[in-house]
XYZ file of C-alpha atoms in Angstrom:
712
model
C 106.107 101.347 100.242
C 104.283 102.371 103.354
C 104.824 100.216 106.415
C 101.530 99.433 108.072
C 101.491 99.310 111.865
C 98.778 97.812 114.006
C 96.316 100.422 115.242
C 93.847 99.522 117.987
C 91.696 102.640 117.559
C 87.987 102.161 117.046
C 87.020 102.337 113.375
C 83.810 102.056 111.375
C 82.920 101.740 107.703
C 79.443 102.947 106.770
C 77.453 102.589 103.551
C 75.658 105.807 102.633
C 73.249 106.896 99.912
C 73.386 110.022 97.773
C 77.140 110.694 97.957
C 78.157 110.979 94.325
C 80.852 113.647 93.947
C 83.911 115.244 95.509
C 81.801 118.034 97.001
C 79.715 115.416 98.831
C 82.906 113.816 100.151
C 84.193 117.094 101.582
C 80.860 117.869 103.271
C 80.737 114.453 104.909
C 84.364 114.543 106.039
C 84.051 118.065 107.462
C 80.871 117.205 109.365
C 82.189 113.983 110.885
C 85.596 115.398 111.778
C 83.765 118.126 113.686
C 82.513 115.488 116.142
C 84.570 115.243 119.367
C 84.940 111.479 119.097
C 86.243 111.445 115.489
C 89.883 111.929 114.610
C 89.655 111.214 110.898
C 86.947 110.588 108.329
C 87.498 109.464 104.754
C 84.593 109.441 102.301
C 84.606 107.690 98.929
C 81.912 108.706 96.463
C 83.068 105.953 94.098
C 82.344 103.288 96.715
C 79.524 105.112 98.518
C 81.259 104.498 101.844
C 82.648 106.500 104.763
C 85.520 105.228 106.919
C 85.730 106.786 110.387
C 88.543 106.545 112.958
C 88.088 107.557 116.584
C 90.581 109.383 118.766
C 92.831 107.195 120.890
C 91.059 105.617 123.880
C 87.632 106.689 122.581
C 84.791 104.644 121.128
C 82.659 105.637 118.169
C 78.998 106.354 118.836
C 77.369 104.832 115.762
C 74.020 106.476 116.479
C 75.695 109.907 116.479
C 77.486 109.116 113.219
C 74.256 108.002 111.551
C 72.342 111.013 112.866
C 75.014 113.422 111.592
C 75.052 111.856 108.133
C 71.268 111.817 108.004
C 71.123 115.533 108.841
C 73.421 116.165 105.884
C 71.100 114.199 103.613
C 73.245 111.059 103.317
C 71.377 108.293 105.172
C 73.302 105.221 106.320
C 72.053 101.989 104.755
C 72.735 98.345 105.517
C 72.943 97.214 101.901
C 75.892 97.937 99.656
C 75.559 101.213 97.690
C 75.903 99.092 94.573
C 72.394 97.746 95.224
C 70.909 101.240 95.116
C 72.886 102.028 91.969
C 70.900 99.374 90.078
C 67.812 101.642 90.171
C 66.790 103.368 86.960
C 67.835 107.015 86.938
C 64.237 108.257 86.887
C 63.503 106.273 90.058
C 66.083 108.192 92.106
C 65.526 111.471 93.959
C 67.945 113.251 91.632
C 66.215 111.794 88.592
C 62.803 112.962 89.817
C 64.218 116.447 90.415
C 65.481 116.582 86.813
C 62.088 115.489 85.476
C 60.141 117.950 87.641
C 62.502 120.851 86.886
C 62.472 120.086 83.187
C 58.670 119.891 83.028
C 58.281 123.144 84.997
C 60.768 124.888 82.717
C 58.934 123.742 79.584
C 55.571 124.808 81.055
C 57.018 128.214 81.924
C 58.307 128.701 78.370
C 54.941 127.695 76.887
C 52.972 129.988 79.228
C 55.136 133.034 78.534
C 54.941 132.316 74.801
C 51.192 131.835 74.694
C 50.271 134.288 77.511
C 52.882 137.070 77.547
C 50.887 139.040 80.125
C 51.712 136.546 82.906
C 55.231 137.985 82.950
C 58.057 136.173 84.733
C 55.871 134.382 87.303
C 56.014 130.941 85.612
C 59.809 131.062 85.670
C 59.862 132.280 89.277
C 57.644 129.378 90.338
C 59.742 126.903 88.330
C 62.886 128.235 89.977
C 61.542 128.115 93.523
C 60.026 124.637 93.207
C 63.186 123.195 91.637
C 65.395 125.059 94.133
C 63.739 123.640 97.293
C 65.862 120.422 97.556
C 68.995 122.398 96.636
C 68.236 124.984 99.303
C 67.570 122.254 101.874
C 70.973 120.695 101.176
C 72.663 124.106 101.447
C 70.916 124.794 104.764
C 71.939 121.411 106.195
C 75.571 122.060 105.327
C 75.401 125.591 106.717
C 74.077 124.265 110.034
C 77.029 121.840 110.139
C 79.474 124.743 109.753
C 80.247 124.301 106.042
C 78.902 127.359 104.162
C 80.894 127.157 100.908
C 79.179 124.209 99.281
C 78.081 123.773 95.703
C 74.436 123.897 96.780
C 75.019 127.204 98.576
C 76.619 128.744 95.490
C 73.717 127.549 93.357
C 71.196 128.936 95.870
C 72.854 132.360 95.895
C 73.030 132.390 92.100
C 69.414 131.295 91.558
C 67.867 133.577 94.187
C 70.146 136.445 93.172
C 69.050 136.045 89.570
C 65.409 136.275 90.677
C 66.228 139.445 92.608
C 67.681 141.216 89.563
C 64.879 140.046 87.263
C 66.634 137.187 85.444
C 63.960 134.626 86.282
C 64.245 132.620 83.056
C 67.961 132.138 83.530
C 67.441 131.266 87.201
C 65.074 128.454 86.199
C 67.560 127.236 83.596
C 70.358 127.248 86.197
C 68.317 125.097 88.593
C 67.476 122.611 85.826
C 71.044 122.309 84.500
C 72.404 121.876 88.026
C 69.940 119.029 88.595
C 71.090 117.421 85.329
C 74.742 117.690 86.399
C 74.010 116.126 89.795
C 72.155 113.266 88.101
C 75.019 112.584 85.697
C 77.507 112.456 88.583
C 75.266 109.941 90.333
C 75.044 107.796 87.202
C 78.845 107.798 86.835
C 79.369 106.837 90.479
C 76.726 104.123 90.158
C 78.555 102.666 87.164
C 81.743 102.300 89.193
C 79.850 100.637 92.059
C 78.086 98.212 89.735
C 81.421 97.065 88.345
C 82.588 96.188 91.850
C 79.248 94.503 92.630
C 79.607 92.444 89.443
C 82.703 90.798 90.950
C 80.636 89.582 93.889
C 78.069 88.089 91.512
C 80.715 85.706 90.144
C 80.224 83.410 93.123
C 77.106 81.209 92.800
C 74.406 81.568 95.441
C 74.307 77.843 96.231
C 76.768 74.976 96.535
C 76.286 71.185 96.396
C 77.581 69.973 99.755
C 78.846 66.382 100.026
C 77.904 64.597 103.246
C 79.083 61.027 102.888
C 77.082 59.630 99.980
C 74.409 62.331 100.261
C 74.364 65.647 98.394
C 72.340 68.696 99.384
C 72.185 72.310 98.242
C 73.244 74.969 100.751
C 74.018 78.697 100.568
C 77.550 79.177 99.240
C 78.297 81.866 101.809
C 77.814 79.326 104.644
C 80.635 77.033 103.484
C 83.458 76.520 105.978
C 87.005 75.161 105.508
C 87.131 71.369 105.569
C 83.744 70.789 103.960
C 83.567 69.141 100.545
C 81.455 70.229 97.576
C 80.620 68.769 94.188
C 81.216 71.033 91.183
C 79.509 69.746 88.055
C 80.526 70.604 84.455
C 79.225 74.075 83.613
C 78.983 75.134 87.273
C 80.803 78.060 88.812
C 83.121 77.052 91.632
C 81.432 78.230 94.873
C 84.561 78.508 97.023
C 88.317 78.645 97.154
C 89.319 75.018 97.497
C 91.567 72.095 96.650
C 90.586 69.333 94.229
C 90.417 65.991 96.037
C 88.977 63.994 93.134
C 88.719 64.618 89.417
C 90.488 66.410 86.587
C 88.942 69.127 84.451
C 89.626 72.296 82.488
C 88.583 75.491 84.261
C 87.800 78.885 82.762
C 89.731 81.218 85.089
C 89.102 84.398 83.080
C 86.633 85.882 85.632
C 89.481 86.024 88.167
C 92.706 86.549 86.233
C 91.561 87.543 82.743
C 93.294 84.507 81.184
C 91.276 83.536 78.121
C 92.655 79.987 77.713
C 91.080 77.387 80.051
C 93.566 75.595 82.279
C 93.542 71.956 83.299
C 93.395 71.373 87.051
C 93.920 67.987 88.699
C 93.784 66.365 92.137
C 95.783 68.292 94.729
C 95.629 71.630 92.877
C 94.017 74.775 94.275
C 91.128 76.456 92.441
C 89.340 79.787 92.902
C 85.790 80.767 93.631
C 84.043 82.209 90.573
C 85.912 80.123 87.993
C 83.879 77.870 85.673
C 84.248 74.087 85.537
C 84.125 72.999 81.897
C 84.725 69.253 81.451
C 84.157 66.850 84.336
C 82.740 66.730 87.856
C 85.153 67.730 90.622
C 85.132 66.990 94.314
C 86.561 70.042 96.055
C 87.586 70.594 99.667
C 86.832 74.120 100.908
C 90.005 75.952 102.003
C 88.591 79.448 102.621
C 85.244 80.721 103.828
C 83.114 83.088 101.719
C 84.362 86.176 103.562
C 87.992 85.286 102.807
C 87.872 83.727 99.344
C 89.672 85.133 96.326
C 86.708 87.163 95.044
C 86.040 88.662 98.490
C 89.707 89.610 98.809
C 89.723 91.169 95.329
C 86.583 93.196 96.083
C 88.041 94.333 99.413
C 91.337 95.343 97.810
C 89.652 97.238 94.960
C 87.297 99.066 97.351
C 90.205 99.986 99.617
C 92.211 101.067 96.598
C 89.437 103.311 95.290
C 88.951 104.844 98.733
C 92.685 105.541 99.138
C 93.328 108.785 97.292
C 96.354 109.139 95.060
C 98.750 112.047 95.696
C 97.434 113.860 92.629
C 93.854 113.439 93.931
C 94.821 114.805 97.350
C 96.443 117.790 95.622
C 93.276 118.466 93.626
C 91.229 118.320 96.854
C 93.532 120.856 98.538
C 93.427 123.034 95.444
C 89.609 122.975 95.412
C 89.473 124.030 99.082
C 91.139 127.389 98.442
C 89.949 127.715 94.849
C 86.268 128.157 95.786
C 86.804 130.908 98.401
C 89.114 132.685 95.970
C 86.529 132.752 93.190
C 83.808 133.823 95.638
C 86.039 136.738 96.617
C 86.566 137.630 92.963
C 82.778 137.478 92.413
C 82.215 139.971 95.224
C 84.751 142.329 93.640
C 83.093 141.927 90.237
C 79.728 142.852 91.798
C 80.997 145.898 93.719
C 83.980 147.468 91.922
C 82.776 148.053 88.301
C 79.782 150.272 89.264
C 82.153 152.529 91.230
C 84.957 152.671 88.675
C 83.202 152.402 85.296
C 79.590 153.319 86.007
C 78.380 149.831 85.021
C 74.800 149.237 86.111
C 74.475 147.391 89.401
C 72.166 144.826 87.832
C 74.782 144.007 85.189
C 77.676 143.732 87.676
C 75.650 141.558 90.057
C 74.576 139.379 87.126
C 78.220 138.818 86.133
C 79.145 138.089 89.734
C 76.401 135.477 90.003
C 77.614 133.837 86.799
C 81.108 133.719 88.298
C 79.732 131.895 91.324
C 78.348 129.221 89.051
C 81.677 128.853 87.319
C 83.315 128.507 90.746
C 81.609 125.140 91.271
C 84.542 122.687 91.169
C 82.500 119.607 90.227
C 84.419 118.800 87.057
C 87.773 119.531 88.695
C 87.130 117.416 91.784
C 85.702 114.421 89.927
C 88.395 114.480 87.214
C 90.981 112.536 89.218
C 88.998 109.985 91.276
C 86.911 109.026 88.253
C 90.038 108.197 86.243
C 91.727 106.422 89.165
C 88.605 104.334 89.863
C 88.288 103.388 86.188
C 91.974 102.433 86.053
C 91.726 100.264 89.176
C 88.558 98.546 87.918
C 90.160 97.832 84.551
C 93.248 96.411 86.246
C 91.154 94.111 88.466
C 89.227 92.851 85.447
C 92.533 91.900 83.795
C 93.846 90.065 86.844
C 96.021 92.972 88.017
C 95.411 93.915 91.652
C 96.603 97.392 92.685
C 96.366 98.424 96.341
C 95.474 102.089 95.993
C 95.612 105.148 93.793
C 99.048 106.061 95.158
C 100.418 102.731 93.905
C 98.721 103.194 90.531
C 100.354 106.600 90.238
C 103.791 105.318 91.312
C 103.760 102.394 88.874
C 103.917 104.729 85.900
C 107.083 106.354 87.258
C 109.130 103.150 87.566
C 112.483 103.208 85.778
C 113.986 99.974 87.124
C 112.364 96.673 88.068
C 114.107 93.905 90.014
C 112.670 90.448 89.364
C 113.084 87.086 91.021
C 114.018 84.086 88.883
C 112.245 80.948 90.065
C 108.484 81.273 89.796
C 108.667 84.779 88.341
C 110.745 84.901 85.154
C 110.584 81.124 84.968
C 107.522 78.907 85.101
C 108.395 77.966 88.658
C 108.035 74.283 87.807
C 111.595 72.910 87.521
C 112.218 69.233 86.982
C 115.027 67.053 88.315
C 117.589 66.463 85.573
C 120.488 64.870 87.473
C 120.932 62.931 90.725
C 124.383 61.976 91.998
C 125.060 59.905 95.110
C 128.159 60.362 97.225
C 129.451 58.746 100.425
C 128.369 55.245 99.300
C 124.723 56.303 98.969
C 122.443 55.281 96.138
C 120.739 57.766 93.837
C 117.272 56.522 94.779
C 118.162 56.940 98.455
C 119.246 60.549 97.862
C 115.908 61.293 96.165
C 113.885 59.530 98.904
C 115.579 61.424 101.765
C 115.352 64.776 99.948
C 111.639 64.198 99.272
C 111.043 63.426 102.966
C 112.414 66.876 103.836
C 110.378 68.640 101.135
C 107.021 66.891 101.642
C 105.334 69.878 103.325
C 106.928 72.660 101.263
C 105.185 74.517 98.455
C 108.435 75.793 96.927
C 108.789 74.880 93.227
C 112.087 73.058 93.850
C 110.480 71.058 96.663
C 107.524 70.083 94.484
C 109.882 68.971 91.707
C 111.848 66.709 94.059
C 108.710 65.134 95.527
C 107.278 64.623 92.036
C 110.516 62.965 90.889
C 110.387 60.597 93.864
C 106.815 59.636 92.966
C 107.814 59.002 89.358
C 110.515 56.613 90.597
C 107.898 54.757 92.647
C 109.641 55.434 95.958
C 107.799 55.158 99.264
C 107.675 58.596 100.777
C 108.118 59.444 104.434
C 107.900 62.759 106.214
C 110.661 64.416 108.239
C 109.927 65.793 111.709
C 111.144 69.000 113.389
C 111.300 70.654 109.988
C 112.841 74.110 109.835
C 113.021 76.518 106.907
C 116.112 78.710 106.741
C 115.203 81.586 104.410
C 117.594 81.751 101.475
C 119.522 78.649 102.594
C 117.391 75.512 102.682
C 115.469 73.141 104.938
C 116.417 70.714 107.695
C 114.664 68.073 109.791
C 114.864 64.688 111.507
C 114.198 61.513 109.528
C 114.990 57.887 110.369
C 117.104 58.927 113.317
C 119.311 61.371 111.414
C 119.407 65.140 111.018
C 119.060 65.872 107.310
C 119.672 69.183 105.559
C 118.898 70.156 101.974
C 120.831 73.294 101.136
C 122.562 75.325 98.463
C 126.158 74.193 97.778
C 127.454 77.667 98.531
C 126.767 77.055 102.226
C 129.017 73.971 102.242
C 132.725 73.376 101.622
C 133.402 70.089 99.776
C 136.443 68.482 98.240
C 137.868 69.458 94.875
C 136.115 66.704 92.927
C 132.725 67.446 94.431
C 133.117 71.209 93.902
C 134.134 70.668 90.280
C 131.094 68.488 89.645
C 128.752 71.066 91.185
C 130.371 73.809 89.084
C 129.876 71.766 85.916
C 126.167 71.274 86.629
C 125.667 74.933 87.421
C 127.500 75.943 84.245
C 124.723 74.156 82.354
C 122.230 76.592 83.901
C 120.961 74.089 86.452
C 120.061 74.682 90.076
C 121.955 72.325 92.381
C 120.844 71.352 95.900
C 123.024 69.382 98.303
C 121.774 66.693 100.721
C 123.606 66.465 104.055
C 123.221 63.926 106.873
C 124.837 64.955 110.155
C 127.081 67.298 108.127
C 128.181 64.642 105.615
C 127.295 65.122 101.943
C 125.141 62.253 100.650
C 124.712 63.628 97.139
C 123.293 66.354 94.938
C 120.188 66.896 92.838
C 120.238 69.195 89.798
C 117.111 70.886 88.458
C 116.382 73.218 85.583
C 113.554 75.680 85.163
C 112.877 77.265 81.773
C 111.685 80.867 81.297
C 107.952 81.439 81.034
C 106.660 81.545 77.494
C 105.974 85.299 77.666
C 109.186 86.288 79.509
C 111.254 87.412 76.457
C 108.363 89.473 75.057
C 107.670 90.970 78.506
C 111.290 92.055 78.938
C 111.210 93.626 75.479
C 107.986 95.452 76.377
C 109.550 96.792 79.591
C 112.631 97.986 77.705
C 110.406 99.810 75.210
C 108.657 101.454 78.140
C 112.050 102.738 79.260
C 112.251 100.367 82.241
C 115.447 98.415 82.925
C 115.137 94.848 84.241
C 117.551 93.220 86.701
C 117.303 89.641 87.964
C 117.972 89.195 91.688
C 118.015 85.568 92.772
C 119.079 83.424 95.680
C 120.096 80.717 93.210
C 123.757 80.038 92.449
C 125.589 82.677 90.461
C 126.383 80.432 87.475
C 122.760 79.410 86.958
C 121.568 82.987 87.320
C 124.244 84.297 84.951
C 123.287 81.707 82.341
C 119.633 82.677 82.598
C 120.454 86.387 82.479
C 122.569 85.930 79.354
C 119.783 83.947 77.727
C 117.246 86.724 78.439
C 119.597 89.645 77.772
C 119.301 91.283 81.204
C 121.541 92.019 84.186
C 121.552 89.214 86.738
C 122.877 88.688 90.249
C 122.769 85.382 92.100
C 123.498 83.925 95.536
C 121.658 86.795 97.242
C 120.160 86.368 100.685
C 116.775 88.071 101.326
C 118.391 91.024 103.085
C 120.897 91.391 100.219
C 118.039 91.691 97.704
C 116.484 94.412 99.836
C 119.839 96.177 100.103
C 120.271 96.172 96.304
C 116.902 97.915 95.996
C 117.866 100.514 98.625
C 121.226 101.103 96.901
C 119.515 101.826 93.577
C 117.131 104.233 95.276
C 120.060 106.034 96.892
C 121.911 106.195 93.564
C 119.059 108.136 91.960
C 117.593 105.459 89.706
C 114.173 106.864 90.555
C 111.293 104.706 91.776
C 112.300 101.031 91.869
C 109.902 98.103 91.568
C 110.415 94.556 92.844
C 108.635 91.461 91.561
C 108.712 88.161 93.438
C 106.701 85.225 94.671
C 108.318 83.788 97.804
C 109.009 84.418 101.463
C 112.586 85.383 100.661
C 111.254 88.180 98.418
C 109.240 89.857 101.186
C 112.045 92.155 102.494
C 112.827 93.420 98.974
C 109.115 93.836 98.191
C 108.806 95.993 101.305
C 111.927 98.022 100.483
C 110.874 98.809 96.909
C 108.821 101.842 95.945
C 106.353 99.389 94.414
C 106.312 95.688 95.301
C 104.593 93.349 92.840
C 103.734 89.756 93.787
C 103.089 86.953 91.330
C 99.614 85.551 91.977
C 100.868 82.027 92.546
C 103.231 83.207 95.263
C 102.954 82.897 98.997
C 100.407 84.788 101.090
C 103.335 86.644 102.710
C 104.397 88.047 99.334
C 100.816 88.952 98.408
C 100.235 90.762 101.714
C 103.585 92.593 101.571
C 103.280 93.679 97.944
C 101.541 96.784 96.602
C 100.230 94.973 93.532
C 99.685 91.381 92.452
C 99.579 89.553 89.120
C 96.852 86.918 89.388
C 97.614 85.706 85.891
C 101.180 84.617 86.701
C 102.368 86.281 83.486
C 105.506 88.394 83.331
C 103.805 90.576 80.716
C 101.558 91.718 83.545
C 104.405 93.911 84.824
C 104.457 95.855 81.567
C 100.653 95.973 81.564
C 100.645 97.503 85.060
C 103.109 100.206 84.070
C 101.377 100.967 80.757
C 97.950 101.137 82.429
C 99.335 103.450 85.106
C 100.729 105.798 82.481
C 97.473 105.723 80.531
C 95.584 106.580 83.728
C 97.926 109.443 84.607
C 97.594 110.816 81.069
C 93.818 110.589 81.472
C 94.008 112.501 84.766
C 96.141 115.231 83.188
C 93.685 115.537 80.301
C 90.747 115.759 82.706
C 92.381 118.442 84.838
C 93.299 120.441 81.724
C 89.714 120.196 80.425
C 88.192 121.206 83.769
C 90.532 124.154 84.350
C 90.452 125.152 80.692
C 86.664 125.388 80.634
C 86.641 127.418 83.826
C 89.395 129.787 82.680
C 87.612 130.390 79.368
C 84.233 131.157 80.925
C 85.683 133.154 83.804
C 87.132 135.583 81.267
C 84.085 135.596 78.992
C 81.718 136.137 81.947
C 83.764 138.968 83.426
C 83.682 140.637 79.992
C 79.911 140.161 79.810
C 80.070 137.852 76.780
C 78.457 134.796 78.387
C 75.642 134.602 80.920
C 74.513 132.442 83.821
C 72.908 129.566 81.976
C 75.946 129.254 79.692
C 78.187 129.187 82.771
C 76.293 126.390 84.485
C 75.985 124.494 81.211
C 79.751 124.779 80.772
C 80.315 123.433 84.268
C 77.882 120.552 83.714
C 79.365 119.908 80.284
C 82.879 119.781 81.717
C 81.708 117.331 84.404
C 80.160 115.067 81.789
C 83.210 115.370 79.545
C 85.783 114.421 82.192
C 83.566 111.558 83.398
C 83.212 110.158 79.878
C 86.944 110.559 79.325
C 87.649 108.640 82.539
C 85.213 105.896 81.520
C 87.313 105.342 78.379
C 89.803 103.574 80.636
C 87.220 100.844 81.261
C 87.829 99.736 77.680
C 91.625 100.034 77.887
C 93.599 97.369 76.036
C 97.321 96.785 76.418
C 99.012 97.379 73.102
C 102.021 95.712 71.541
C 105.439 96.832 72.868
C 106.201 98.903 69.795
C 102.998 100.933 70.226
C 103.136 101.190 74.009
C 106.387 103.108 74.152
C 106.033 106.592 75.537
C 102.539 106.197 76.926
């Protein structure tokens, strides 16, 4: 994982129109990085955004940035690019160019067929009229110091074809190029609309409770602490906590889970979910800019903008590939007439066709289109992936370390045994333990507090509470210092140790209650594996991924659970020990190692792993530290992440092979004079459409059964 450090440099993120392909990205980045104030620029055609970072101790001049982008033909807009992508294709500038070019081409064919004496003039006019916007784009890039653009190659090819008398083919080239540009825009617009659809999950209005009164307000104005009424059938307008009511909620818009889940008073719910049964009174816990949907959108947009290593390689390849082919085209135009006596018109014609083949549209779009489709599919299934690099790395995992409580298990243990020592009573042991755990969200803490409530005990709250990661909690209550800890951090007598060992041998987690260093008693809890855990482990094994349980729980409990699930298991590990195990495996050549967890004590291991995966119900620390998150809280999600990554990488490889294969085929056929200019540009456009459609297949990806998934 990459460690992120705080950077105080001035940054900006701009929405732009018209940026639909890898060539557009390179033009924008080159132009902005040529400004003295800009250190780095990163453009994302999939998001329609440009992220700019200034040099240290310099501020960005937003007017200069906007002016530069406008000169290139990519105006900065206030609205999200997804809004513009909702326009019909014929309403866009690229759509109008296709219509005009197509009509002019048809008119030219009809005129030359009906009036042969007019000669090539109809095609010349069709070419020049359709070429104007292409030539303008080429000129803008040339003025910004970027001569080798796709528009420049098309301009040279079209005007060169007119020069040697191939006017009909020149008109066809201009039309097919316009079609290719339009198709790229449609594909990019599809990706943006899918992200915009996430934002539409949140309702526009919310029913705010003000005492006994209820009034409708804009959902994006809600602030933490306010209360809203969510009626049956309504979408939840905010992230919040239920303060009154019980109802089933459809959470599929957020985590992809098809079965509605019952939520009751005190439970957290997400914005965008659908209330099915009864009215709920909900207290807002996060504002609109920070709710679950907003965070998902932000993560997906960041992920799509962050290029995977394979995408960065393709970009570097395209940078030297175009100049190389241009050089070859010059040789094809000049050398054959000298060596073989080939007519100059024929050699120039072949050279111009080579220039068209040099356009790397299909090659450049092959990777980001697949990565964007994979990330969008993952988000729709409740799998958050923080970047193309993470998506690529997931498919390479060979070993995954998983936490026990809250990950492999349901994370909802119940108290099975309570024993009082030192003349204490069992109810007193439960009451004091619950006082320490009142403010904790740990599954063990919740189980103890719930058990105390079931016994009808009056609950207090300890003061000066301290959490000792991997050990326990302590605090002051009723004049005493209380500590709830793992028995391994305490040395008792032989009878007490034997009793603890017996409980742990039954696969139970044992916690010890101390008062001023004296043991008052123990509580034993047991947490069963999640329903999908055995099937998920089997799926991971079939994917060739080994699973190891790393837990801070006692060794006997962990061993019993590991034996039950048929996996390696290590217990009594402190947070730093879990991280060290991950580093040891990496050093031993196990390949990329993944770590899955849900708590604060998992954060060091999540950071040490090549890919850290957080369970969606885990702490914010785990979610922020991890590279990916499972909003569904299903262990099978780990296998789904890996399988989806491999499917995406296979899609990328197929796309690259198609793009390069088409180009190699037509490079040879053009140099031999078999194919001409219009075939070359049609092949390039066809390859662009083909790789885009292939990438879009990932939007319909479905995780298959373990037996089928193997080897993906």
